[in-house]
mmCIF file of C-alpha atoms in Angstrom:
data_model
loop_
_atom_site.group_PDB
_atom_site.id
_atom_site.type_symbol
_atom_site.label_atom_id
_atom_site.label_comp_id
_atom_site.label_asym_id
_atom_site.label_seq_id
_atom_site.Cartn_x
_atom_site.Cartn_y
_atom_site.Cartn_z
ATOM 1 C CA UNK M 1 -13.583 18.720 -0.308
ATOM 2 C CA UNK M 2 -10.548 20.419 -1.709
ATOM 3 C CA UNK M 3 -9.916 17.660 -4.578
ATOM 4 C CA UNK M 4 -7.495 15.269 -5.911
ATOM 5 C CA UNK M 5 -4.405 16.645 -4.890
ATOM 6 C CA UNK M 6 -2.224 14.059 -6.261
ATOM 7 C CA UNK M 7 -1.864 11.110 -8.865
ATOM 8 C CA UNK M 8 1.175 8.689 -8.396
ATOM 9 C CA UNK M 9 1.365 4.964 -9.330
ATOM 10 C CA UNK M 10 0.703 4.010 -5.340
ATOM 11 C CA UNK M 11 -2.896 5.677 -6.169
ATOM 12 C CA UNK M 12 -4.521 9.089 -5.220
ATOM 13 C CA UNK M 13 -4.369 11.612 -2.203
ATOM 14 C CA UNK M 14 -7.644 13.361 -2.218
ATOM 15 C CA UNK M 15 -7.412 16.255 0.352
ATOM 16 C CA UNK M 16 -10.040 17.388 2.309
ATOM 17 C CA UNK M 17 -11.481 19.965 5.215
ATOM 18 C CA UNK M 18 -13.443 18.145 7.710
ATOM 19 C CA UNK M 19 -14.318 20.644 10.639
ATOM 20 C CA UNK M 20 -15.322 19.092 13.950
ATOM 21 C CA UNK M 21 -15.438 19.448 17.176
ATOM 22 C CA UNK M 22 -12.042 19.478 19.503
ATOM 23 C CA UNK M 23 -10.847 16.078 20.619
ATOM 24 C CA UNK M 24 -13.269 14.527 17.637
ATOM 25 C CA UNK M 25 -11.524 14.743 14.440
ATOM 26 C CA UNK M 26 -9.548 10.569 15.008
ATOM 27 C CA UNK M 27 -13.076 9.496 15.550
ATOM 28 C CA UNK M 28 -14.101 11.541 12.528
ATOM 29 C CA UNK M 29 -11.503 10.945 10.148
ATOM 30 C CA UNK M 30 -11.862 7.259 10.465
ATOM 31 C CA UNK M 31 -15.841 7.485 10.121
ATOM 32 C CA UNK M 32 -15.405 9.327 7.231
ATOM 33 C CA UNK M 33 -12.587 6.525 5.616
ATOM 34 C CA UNK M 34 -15.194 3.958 6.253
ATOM 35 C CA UNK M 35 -17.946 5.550 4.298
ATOM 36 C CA UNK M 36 -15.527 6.408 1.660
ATOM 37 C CA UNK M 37 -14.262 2.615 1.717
ATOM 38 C CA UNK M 38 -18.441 1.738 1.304
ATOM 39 C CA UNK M 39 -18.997 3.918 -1.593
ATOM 40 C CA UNK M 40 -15.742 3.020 -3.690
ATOM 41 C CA UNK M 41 -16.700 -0.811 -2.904
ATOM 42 C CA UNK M 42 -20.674 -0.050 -3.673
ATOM 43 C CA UNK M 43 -19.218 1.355 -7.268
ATOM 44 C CA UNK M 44 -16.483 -1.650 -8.076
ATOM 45 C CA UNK M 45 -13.787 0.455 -7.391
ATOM 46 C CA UNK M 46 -11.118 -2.161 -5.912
ATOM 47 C CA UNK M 47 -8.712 -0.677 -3.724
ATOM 48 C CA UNK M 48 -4.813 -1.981 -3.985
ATOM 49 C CA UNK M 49 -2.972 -3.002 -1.049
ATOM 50 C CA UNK M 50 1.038 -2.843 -1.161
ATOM 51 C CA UNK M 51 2.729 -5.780 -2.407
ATOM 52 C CA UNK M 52 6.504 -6.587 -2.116
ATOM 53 C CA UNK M 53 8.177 -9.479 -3.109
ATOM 54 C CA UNK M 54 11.561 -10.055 -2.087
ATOM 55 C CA UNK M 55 14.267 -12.332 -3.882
ATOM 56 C CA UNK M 56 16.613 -14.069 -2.188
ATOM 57 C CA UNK M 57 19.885 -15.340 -4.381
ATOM 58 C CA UNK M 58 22.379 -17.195 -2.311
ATOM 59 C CA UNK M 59 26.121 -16.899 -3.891
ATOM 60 C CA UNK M 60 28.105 -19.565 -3.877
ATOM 61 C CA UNK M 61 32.268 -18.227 -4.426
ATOM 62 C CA UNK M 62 31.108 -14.716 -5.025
ATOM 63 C CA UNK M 63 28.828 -15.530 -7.798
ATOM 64 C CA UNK M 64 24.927 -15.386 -7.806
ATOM 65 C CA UNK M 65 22.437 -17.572 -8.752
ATOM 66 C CA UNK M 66 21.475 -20.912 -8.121
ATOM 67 C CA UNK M 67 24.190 -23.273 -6.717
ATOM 68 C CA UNK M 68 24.862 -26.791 -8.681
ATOM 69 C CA UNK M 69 24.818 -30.144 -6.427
ATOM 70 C CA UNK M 70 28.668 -30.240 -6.473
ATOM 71 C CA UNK M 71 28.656 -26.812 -4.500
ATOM 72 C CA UNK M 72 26.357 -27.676 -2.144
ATOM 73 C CA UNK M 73 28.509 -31.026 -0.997
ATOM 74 C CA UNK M 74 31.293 -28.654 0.011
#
C-alpha cells in the first residue's frame, strides 16, 4: 500500500500496488473494494455517496422566482 495519496472534500484516494496474475487484476480489484467496504463498515466508518440537488426556477417576463396567480392566468 503506497498511502493516502489525496484529501479533497469528495473524500480520499488511497493508492495502492496489487500484483496479480494477467487477466486477474478486475476480479482482484473488486475483491479487494469489498473487503475494504467490510472493514470501514466493521469500524463505523460511513461512506458518502454523491448527492445533487437541482433547483428549478421558472421565470415568468424575464424575471425569476415564483410566479403570482395573476401570471399564471395568462
Amino acid at each position: 500500500m503506497l498511502g493516502i495519496d489525496e484529501i479533497t472534500a469528495s473524500g480520499l484516494l488511497v493508492r495502492i500496488w496489487i500484483k496479480t496474475q494477467p487477466g486477474q487484476q478486475w476480479a482482484v480489484a473488486r475483491e479487494f473494494r469489498r473487503r475494504m467496504l467490510n472493514v470501514l463498515a466493521a469500524n463505523g466508518i460511513p461512506i458518502g455517496r454523491l448527492h445533487q440537488q437541482l433547483h428549478l426556477v421558472r421565470e415568468v417576463n424575464g424575471h425569476g422566482g415564483s410566479p403570482d396567480a395573476s401570471a399564471l392566468e395568462s
